[in-house]
Coordinates of C-alpha atoms and ligand atoms in Angstrom, one line a residue:
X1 CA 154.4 74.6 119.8
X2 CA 153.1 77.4 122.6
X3 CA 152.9 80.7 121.2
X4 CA 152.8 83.4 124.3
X5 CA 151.5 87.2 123.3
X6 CA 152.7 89.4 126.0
X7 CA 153.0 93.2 126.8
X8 CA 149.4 93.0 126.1
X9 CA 148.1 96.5 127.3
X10 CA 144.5 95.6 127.6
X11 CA 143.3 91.8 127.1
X12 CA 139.5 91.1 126.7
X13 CA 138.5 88.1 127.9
X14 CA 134.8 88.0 128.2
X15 CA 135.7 85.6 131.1
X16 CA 134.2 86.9 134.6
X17 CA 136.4 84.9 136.0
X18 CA 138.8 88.1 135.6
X19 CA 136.0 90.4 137.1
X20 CA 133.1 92.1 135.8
X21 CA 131.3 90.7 132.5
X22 CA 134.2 91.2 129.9
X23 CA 136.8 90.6 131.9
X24 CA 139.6 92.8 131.3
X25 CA 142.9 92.2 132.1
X26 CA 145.6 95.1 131.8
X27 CA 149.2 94.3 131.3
X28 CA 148.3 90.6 130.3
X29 CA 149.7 87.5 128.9
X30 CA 148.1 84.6 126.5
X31 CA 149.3 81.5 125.5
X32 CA 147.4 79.4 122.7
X33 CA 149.2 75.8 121.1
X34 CA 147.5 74.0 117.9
X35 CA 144.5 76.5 118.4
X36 CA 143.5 76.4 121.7
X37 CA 144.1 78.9 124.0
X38 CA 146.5 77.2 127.1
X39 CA 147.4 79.8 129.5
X40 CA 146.0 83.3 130.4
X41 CA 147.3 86.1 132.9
X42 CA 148.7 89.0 133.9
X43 CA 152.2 90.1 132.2
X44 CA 154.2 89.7 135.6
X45 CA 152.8 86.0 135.8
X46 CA 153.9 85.5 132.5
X47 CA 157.5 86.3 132.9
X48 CA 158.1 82.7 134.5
X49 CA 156.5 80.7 131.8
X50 CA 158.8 78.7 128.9
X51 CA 156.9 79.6 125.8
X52 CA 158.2 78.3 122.5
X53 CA 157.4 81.3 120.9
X54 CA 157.2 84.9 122.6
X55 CA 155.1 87.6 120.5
X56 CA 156.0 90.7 122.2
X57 CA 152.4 92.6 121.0
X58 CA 153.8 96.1 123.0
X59 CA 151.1 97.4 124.7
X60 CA 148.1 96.7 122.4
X61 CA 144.7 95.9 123.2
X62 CA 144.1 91.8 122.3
X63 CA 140.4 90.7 122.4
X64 CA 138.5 87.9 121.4
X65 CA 137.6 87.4 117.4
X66 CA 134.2 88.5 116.4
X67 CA 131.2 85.7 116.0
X68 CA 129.1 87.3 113.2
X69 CA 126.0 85.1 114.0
X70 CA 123.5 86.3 111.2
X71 CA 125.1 86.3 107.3
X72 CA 123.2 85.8 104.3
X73 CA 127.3 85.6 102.1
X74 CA 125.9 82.8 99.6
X75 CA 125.2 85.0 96.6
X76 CA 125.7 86.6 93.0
X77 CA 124.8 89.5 91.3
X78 CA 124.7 93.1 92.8
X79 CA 121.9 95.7 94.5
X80 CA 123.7 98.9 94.4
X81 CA 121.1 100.5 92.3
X82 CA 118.5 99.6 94.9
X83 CA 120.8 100.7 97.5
X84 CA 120.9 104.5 95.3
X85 CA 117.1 104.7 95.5
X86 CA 116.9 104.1 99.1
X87 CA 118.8 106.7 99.5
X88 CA 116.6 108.6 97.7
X89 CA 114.2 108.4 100.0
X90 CA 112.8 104.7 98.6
X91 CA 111.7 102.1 100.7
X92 CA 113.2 98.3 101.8
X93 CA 111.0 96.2 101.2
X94 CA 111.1 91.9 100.9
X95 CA 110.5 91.8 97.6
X96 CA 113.9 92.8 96.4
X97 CA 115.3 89.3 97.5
X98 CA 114.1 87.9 94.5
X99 CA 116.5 89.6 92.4
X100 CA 119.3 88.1 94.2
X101 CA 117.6 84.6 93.8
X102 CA 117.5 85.1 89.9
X103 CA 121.8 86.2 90.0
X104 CA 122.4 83.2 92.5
X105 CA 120.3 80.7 90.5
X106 CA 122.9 81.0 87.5
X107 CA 126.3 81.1 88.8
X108 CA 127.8 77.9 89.1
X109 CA 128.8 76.1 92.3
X110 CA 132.6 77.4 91.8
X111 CA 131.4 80.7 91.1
X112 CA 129.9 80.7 94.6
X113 CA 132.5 79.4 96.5
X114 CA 134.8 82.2 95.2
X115 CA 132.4 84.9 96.1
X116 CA 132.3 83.4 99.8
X117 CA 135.9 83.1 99.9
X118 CA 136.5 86.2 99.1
X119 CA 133.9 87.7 101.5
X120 CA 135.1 85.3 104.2
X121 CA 138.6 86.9 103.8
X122 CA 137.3 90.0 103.9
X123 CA 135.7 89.4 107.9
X124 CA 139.3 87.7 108.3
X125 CA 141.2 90.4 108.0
X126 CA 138.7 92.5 109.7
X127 CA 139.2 90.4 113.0
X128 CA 135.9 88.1 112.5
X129 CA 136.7 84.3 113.4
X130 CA 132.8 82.3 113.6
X131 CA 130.6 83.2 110.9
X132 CA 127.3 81.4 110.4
X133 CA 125.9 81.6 106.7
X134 CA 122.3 80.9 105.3
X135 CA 120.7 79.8 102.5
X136 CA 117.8 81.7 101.5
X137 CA 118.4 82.8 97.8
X138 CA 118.0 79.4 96.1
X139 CA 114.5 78.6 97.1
X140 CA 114.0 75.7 94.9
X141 CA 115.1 71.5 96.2
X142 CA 117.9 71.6 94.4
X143 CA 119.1 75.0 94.8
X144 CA 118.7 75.1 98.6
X145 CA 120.8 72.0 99.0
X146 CA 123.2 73.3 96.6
X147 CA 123.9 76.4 98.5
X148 CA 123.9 74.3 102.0
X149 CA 126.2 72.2 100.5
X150 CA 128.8 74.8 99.5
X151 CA 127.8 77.1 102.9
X152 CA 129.1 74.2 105.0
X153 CA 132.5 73.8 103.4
X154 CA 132.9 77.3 105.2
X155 CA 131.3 77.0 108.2
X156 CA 129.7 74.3 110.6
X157 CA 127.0 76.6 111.6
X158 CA 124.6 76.8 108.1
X159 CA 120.9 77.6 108.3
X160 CA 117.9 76.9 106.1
X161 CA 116.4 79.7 104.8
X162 CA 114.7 78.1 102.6
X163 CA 111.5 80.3 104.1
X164 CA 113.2 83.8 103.2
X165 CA 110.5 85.1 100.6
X166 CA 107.9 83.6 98.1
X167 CA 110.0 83.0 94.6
X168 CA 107.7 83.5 91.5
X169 CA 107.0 80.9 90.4
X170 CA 104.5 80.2 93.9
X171 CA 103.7 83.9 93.8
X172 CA 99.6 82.8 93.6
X173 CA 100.1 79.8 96.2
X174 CA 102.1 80.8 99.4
X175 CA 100.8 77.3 101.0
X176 CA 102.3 75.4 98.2
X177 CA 105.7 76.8 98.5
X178 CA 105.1 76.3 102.4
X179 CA 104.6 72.6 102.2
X180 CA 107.7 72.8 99.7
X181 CA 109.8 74.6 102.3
X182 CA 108.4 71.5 105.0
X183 CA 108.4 69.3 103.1
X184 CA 111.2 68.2 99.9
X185 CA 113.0 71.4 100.2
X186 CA 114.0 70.8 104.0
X187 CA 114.7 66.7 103.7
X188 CA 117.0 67.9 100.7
X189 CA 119.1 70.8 102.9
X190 CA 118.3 69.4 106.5
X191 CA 121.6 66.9 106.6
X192 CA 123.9 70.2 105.6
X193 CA 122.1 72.5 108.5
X194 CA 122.4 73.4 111.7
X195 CA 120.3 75.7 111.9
X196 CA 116.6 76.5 110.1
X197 CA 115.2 80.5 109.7
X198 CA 112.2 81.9 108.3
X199 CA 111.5 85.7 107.2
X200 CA 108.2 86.4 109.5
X201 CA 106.7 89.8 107.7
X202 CA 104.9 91.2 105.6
X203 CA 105.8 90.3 101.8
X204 CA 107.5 87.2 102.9
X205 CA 105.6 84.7 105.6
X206 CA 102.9 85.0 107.7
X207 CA 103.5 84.2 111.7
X208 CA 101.3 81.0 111.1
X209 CA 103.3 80.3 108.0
X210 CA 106.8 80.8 110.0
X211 CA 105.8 78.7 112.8
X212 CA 105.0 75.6 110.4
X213 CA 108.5 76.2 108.5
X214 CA 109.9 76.5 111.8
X215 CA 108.6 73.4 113.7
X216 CA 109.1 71.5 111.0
X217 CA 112.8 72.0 110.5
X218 CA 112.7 71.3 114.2
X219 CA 111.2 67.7 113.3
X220 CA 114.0 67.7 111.0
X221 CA 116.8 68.0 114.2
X222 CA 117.6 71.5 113.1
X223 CA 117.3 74.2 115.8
X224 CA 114.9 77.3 115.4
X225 CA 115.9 81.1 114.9
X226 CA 114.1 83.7 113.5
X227 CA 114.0 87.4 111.7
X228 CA 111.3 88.9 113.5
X229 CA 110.3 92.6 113.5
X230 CA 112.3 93.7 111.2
X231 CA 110.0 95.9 109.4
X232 CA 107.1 96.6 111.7
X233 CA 105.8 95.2 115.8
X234 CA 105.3 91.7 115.0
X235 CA 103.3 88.1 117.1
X236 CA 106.2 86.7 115.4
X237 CA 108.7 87.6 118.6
X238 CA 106.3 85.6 121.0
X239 CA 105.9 82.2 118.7
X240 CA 109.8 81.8 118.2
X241 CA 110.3 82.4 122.2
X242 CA 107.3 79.7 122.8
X243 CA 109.4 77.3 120.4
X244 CA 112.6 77.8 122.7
X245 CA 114.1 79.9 119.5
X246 CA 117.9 80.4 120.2
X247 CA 117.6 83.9 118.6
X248 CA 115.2 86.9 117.1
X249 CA 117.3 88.6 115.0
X250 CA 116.6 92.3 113.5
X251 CA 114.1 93.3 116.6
X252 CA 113.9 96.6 115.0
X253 CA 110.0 97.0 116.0
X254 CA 110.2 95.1 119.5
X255 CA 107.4 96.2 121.9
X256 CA 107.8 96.7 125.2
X257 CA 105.9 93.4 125.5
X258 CA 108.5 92.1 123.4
X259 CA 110.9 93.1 125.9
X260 CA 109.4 92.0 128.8
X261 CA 109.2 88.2 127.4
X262 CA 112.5 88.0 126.0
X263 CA 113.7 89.0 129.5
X264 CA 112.5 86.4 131.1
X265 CA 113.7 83.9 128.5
X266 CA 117.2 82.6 127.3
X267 CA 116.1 83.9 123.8
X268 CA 119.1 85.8 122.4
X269 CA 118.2 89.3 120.3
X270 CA 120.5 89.3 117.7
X271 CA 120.6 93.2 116.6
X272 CA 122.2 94.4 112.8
X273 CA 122.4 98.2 112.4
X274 CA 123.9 97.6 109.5
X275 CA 120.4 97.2 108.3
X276 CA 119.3 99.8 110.0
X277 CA 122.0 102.1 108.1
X278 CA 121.2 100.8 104.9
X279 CA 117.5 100.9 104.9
X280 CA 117.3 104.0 106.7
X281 CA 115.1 102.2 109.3
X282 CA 115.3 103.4 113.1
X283 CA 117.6 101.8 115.3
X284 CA 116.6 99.5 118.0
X285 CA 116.9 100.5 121.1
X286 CA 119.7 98.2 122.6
X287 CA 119.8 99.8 126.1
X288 CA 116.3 99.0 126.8
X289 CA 116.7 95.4 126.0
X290 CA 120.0 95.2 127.8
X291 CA 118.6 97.2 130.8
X292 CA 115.7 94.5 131.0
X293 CA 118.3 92.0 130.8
X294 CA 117.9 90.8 127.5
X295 CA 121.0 88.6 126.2
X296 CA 122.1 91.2 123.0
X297 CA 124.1 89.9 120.2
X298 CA 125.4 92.0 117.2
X299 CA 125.9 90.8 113.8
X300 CA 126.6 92.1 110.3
X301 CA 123.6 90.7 108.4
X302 CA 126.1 90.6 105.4
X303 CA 123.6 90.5 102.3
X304 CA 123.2 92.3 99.0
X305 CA 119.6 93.9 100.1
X306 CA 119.7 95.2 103.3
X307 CA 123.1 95.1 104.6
X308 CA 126.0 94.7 102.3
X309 CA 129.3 95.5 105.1
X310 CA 131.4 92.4 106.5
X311 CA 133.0 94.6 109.2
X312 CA 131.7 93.8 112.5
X313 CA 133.3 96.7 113.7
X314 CA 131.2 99.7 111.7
X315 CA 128.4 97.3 113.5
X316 CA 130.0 98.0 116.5
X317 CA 130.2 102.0 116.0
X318 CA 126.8 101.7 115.5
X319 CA 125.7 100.3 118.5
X320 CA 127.4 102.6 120.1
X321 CA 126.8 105.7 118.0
X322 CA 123.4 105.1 117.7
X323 CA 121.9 102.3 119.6
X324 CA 122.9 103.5 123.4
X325 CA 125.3 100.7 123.9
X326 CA 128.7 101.5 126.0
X327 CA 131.7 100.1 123.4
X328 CA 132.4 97.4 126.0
X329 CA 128.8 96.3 125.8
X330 CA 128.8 96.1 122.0
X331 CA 132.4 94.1 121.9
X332 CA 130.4 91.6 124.0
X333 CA 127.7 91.2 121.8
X334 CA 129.6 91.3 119.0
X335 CA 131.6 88.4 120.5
X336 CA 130.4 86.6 123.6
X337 CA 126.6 87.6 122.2
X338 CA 127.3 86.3 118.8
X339 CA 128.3 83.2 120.6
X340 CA 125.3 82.5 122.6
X341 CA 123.6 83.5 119.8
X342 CA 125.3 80.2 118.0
X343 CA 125.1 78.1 121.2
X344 CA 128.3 78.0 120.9
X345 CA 130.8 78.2 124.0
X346 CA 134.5 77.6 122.4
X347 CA 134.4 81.2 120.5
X348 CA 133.9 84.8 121.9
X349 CA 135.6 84.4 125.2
X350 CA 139.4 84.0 125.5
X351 CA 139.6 81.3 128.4
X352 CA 141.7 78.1 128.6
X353 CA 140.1 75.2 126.3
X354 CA 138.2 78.0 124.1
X355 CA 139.5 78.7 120.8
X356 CA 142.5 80.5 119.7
X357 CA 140.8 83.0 118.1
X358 CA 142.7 86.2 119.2
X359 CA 142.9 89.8 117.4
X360 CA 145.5 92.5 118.0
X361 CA 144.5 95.8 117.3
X362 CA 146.6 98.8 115.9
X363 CA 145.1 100.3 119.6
X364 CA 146.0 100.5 123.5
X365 CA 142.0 99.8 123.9
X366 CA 138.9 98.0 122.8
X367 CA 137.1 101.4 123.0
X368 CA 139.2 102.4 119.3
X369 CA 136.9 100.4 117.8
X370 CA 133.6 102.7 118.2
X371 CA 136.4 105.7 118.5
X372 CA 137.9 105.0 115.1
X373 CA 134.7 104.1 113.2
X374 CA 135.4 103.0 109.3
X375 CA 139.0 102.2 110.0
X376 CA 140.4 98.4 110.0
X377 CA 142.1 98.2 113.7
X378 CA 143.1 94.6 113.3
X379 CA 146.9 94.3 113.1
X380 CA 146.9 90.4 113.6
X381 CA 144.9 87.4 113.9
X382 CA 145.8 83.8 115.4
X383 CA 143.7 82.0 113.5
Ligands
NIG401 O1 118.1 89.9 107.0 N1 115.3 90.1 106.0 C1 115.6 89.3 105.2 N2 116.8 89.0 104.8 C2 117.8 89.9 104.7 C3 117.7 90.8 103.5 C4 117.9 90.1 102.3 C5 117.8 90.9 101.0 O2 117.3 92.0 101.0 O3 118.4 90.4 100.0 C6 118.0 90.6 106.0 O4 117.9 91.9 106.1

């Protein structure tokens, strides 16, 4: 059955096809049937098509659903104190990821799954369609594949973290717990992944440490990304990009260096003020990548430690509060980005074969959305 929105005010389409880079259609029309989008165009054109079902969305904006391309929602247990004292004035540092490990270790597989539901639900109903999820707070065989397992019941695009910090028990042999990571750990999570990560800085894994863990996933068939430079300038940016890593997320600390290679590479820089708000780290600076002509994606980094929002719009308001991006320029990274940053070419872009994953907003424009910051603009979802 054809479902047609019309009397859309302003329609995002990330498609150039429509002009410029997002594409931006006013006084549009989109058709979707079974989930795929089927017909897109102007309102006028639309008056001559036979629908099944007209939505009349009166003058609202319409863009495409958000990708948030870098989660960490398989967990238990709660870091609000830590959260308090960095407020204080305390540090982020790696370490606190092993308190999350011990939560995770004891809830039970059901007791997981609810806590992703519900924070699934939550991006729902805040307009996100795509999210990717990664392990990372296991860190044993059996706990890694555990949480792969129940990650990819919600999504087909679940990394190995199994390299996200040293657990305890190897805290006086790293190497060990390296060859763990390359070895039983990934042949246990590999057929549940997409994807494998590692945590390249201080108090997690050295950059000769990450490139094993990351070369050996890719052995595995899994595909490389990477949080780089998240707490300080790191070699860590130039390894991933000479493995043909499909993103550096965080990027906090690039150099200009930094910048220079990733422009000349297909290398996506996945950015996440959300840590940057909750550590009370500086903010990258997004216009210098995206001035070099570095692909930028945004994501919400959704994790007890660092970054504990699922709204990939406050991400948004962000970027553009804070980060020097135009809103226009953070709705594409938050959406086409978060795409490319997935490889991914059926979400973030509202085109004829591409997903139905459309979001009306309580707004005549996509610009509400760094305008309004802390308020929920989505009014309906198609998906
Ligand atoms: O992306 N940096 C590593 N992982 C998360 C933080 C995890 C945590 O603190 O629990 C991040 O910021």
């Amino acid at each position: 059955m054809t479902t047609l929105l019309r009397n859309i005010g302003e329609l995002v389409t990330n498609d150039p096809e429509w002009g410029g880079r997002y594409g931006i259609i006013t006084d549009a029309a989109v058709e979707y049937d079974e989930g795929v989008v089927t017909w897109v165009g102007t309102e006028m054109q639309a008056r001559t098509r036979r629908s099944d079902q007209v939505v009349d969305v009166e003058g609202r904006a319409v863009i495409p659903a958000f990708v948030d391309s870098h989660t960490h929602l398989i967990f238990a247990g709660d870091r609000s104190a830590e959260f308090e004292s960095r407020m204080k004035g305390a540090p982020y540092a790696a370490g606190g990821i092993n308190s999350t490990v011990l939560a995770t270790r004891e809830a039970t597989d059901d007791e997981l799954r609810d806590l992703v539901r519900a924070r699934i639900d939550e991006m729902h109903n805040q307009g996100t369609g795509t999210v990717e999820i990664k392990t990372g707070y296991g860190l044993t065989v059996d706990q890694e594949s555990r949480l792969a397992r129940i990650a990819g019941e919600f999504t087909d695009d679940v990394t190995f973290l199994g390299g996200h910090v040293v657990p305890p028990e190897f805290a006086d042999d790293v190497d060990a717990y390296v060859d763990l990571v390359c070895g039983a750990m990934l042949d246990a999570v590999a057929p549940h992944a997409t994807w494998i990560d590692v945590f390249c800085e201080e108090g997690a894994f050295s950059v000769a440490q990450s490139r094993r863990i990351l070369e050996a996933g890719m052995m595995a068939g899994l595909r490389p990304r990477i949080h780089a430079a998240q707490l300080g300038p790191s070699d860590s940016v130039r390894m991933a990009v000479s493995l043909g890593a499909t993103s550096i997320d965080h990027g906090t600390f690039l150099t200009e260096s930094d910048i220079e290679l990733l422009s000349n590479s297909p290398t996506v820089v996945t950015l996440l003020p959300g840590a940057e708000f909750s550590t009370k780290q500086p903010y990258p600076d997004a216009r210098a990548l995206i001035d070099a002509g570095v692909q930028v994606a945004i994501a919400t980094n959704c994790n007890p430690g660092s970054s504990y929002t699922t709204s990939m719009s406050f991400c948004i308001a962000l970027a553009v509060r804070e980060m020097g991006m135009t809103t226009a320029e953070a709705l594409w990274a938050a959406t086409a980005g978060g795409a490319k940053a997935l490889d991914r070419d059926d979400v973030g872009v509202i085109r004829v074969g591409a997903k139905a994953h459309l979001v009306e907003l309580s707004a005549p424009s996509h610009v509400h959305l760094a305008y309004r910051p802390g308020v929920n603009l989505v009014r309906r979802v198609t998906f």
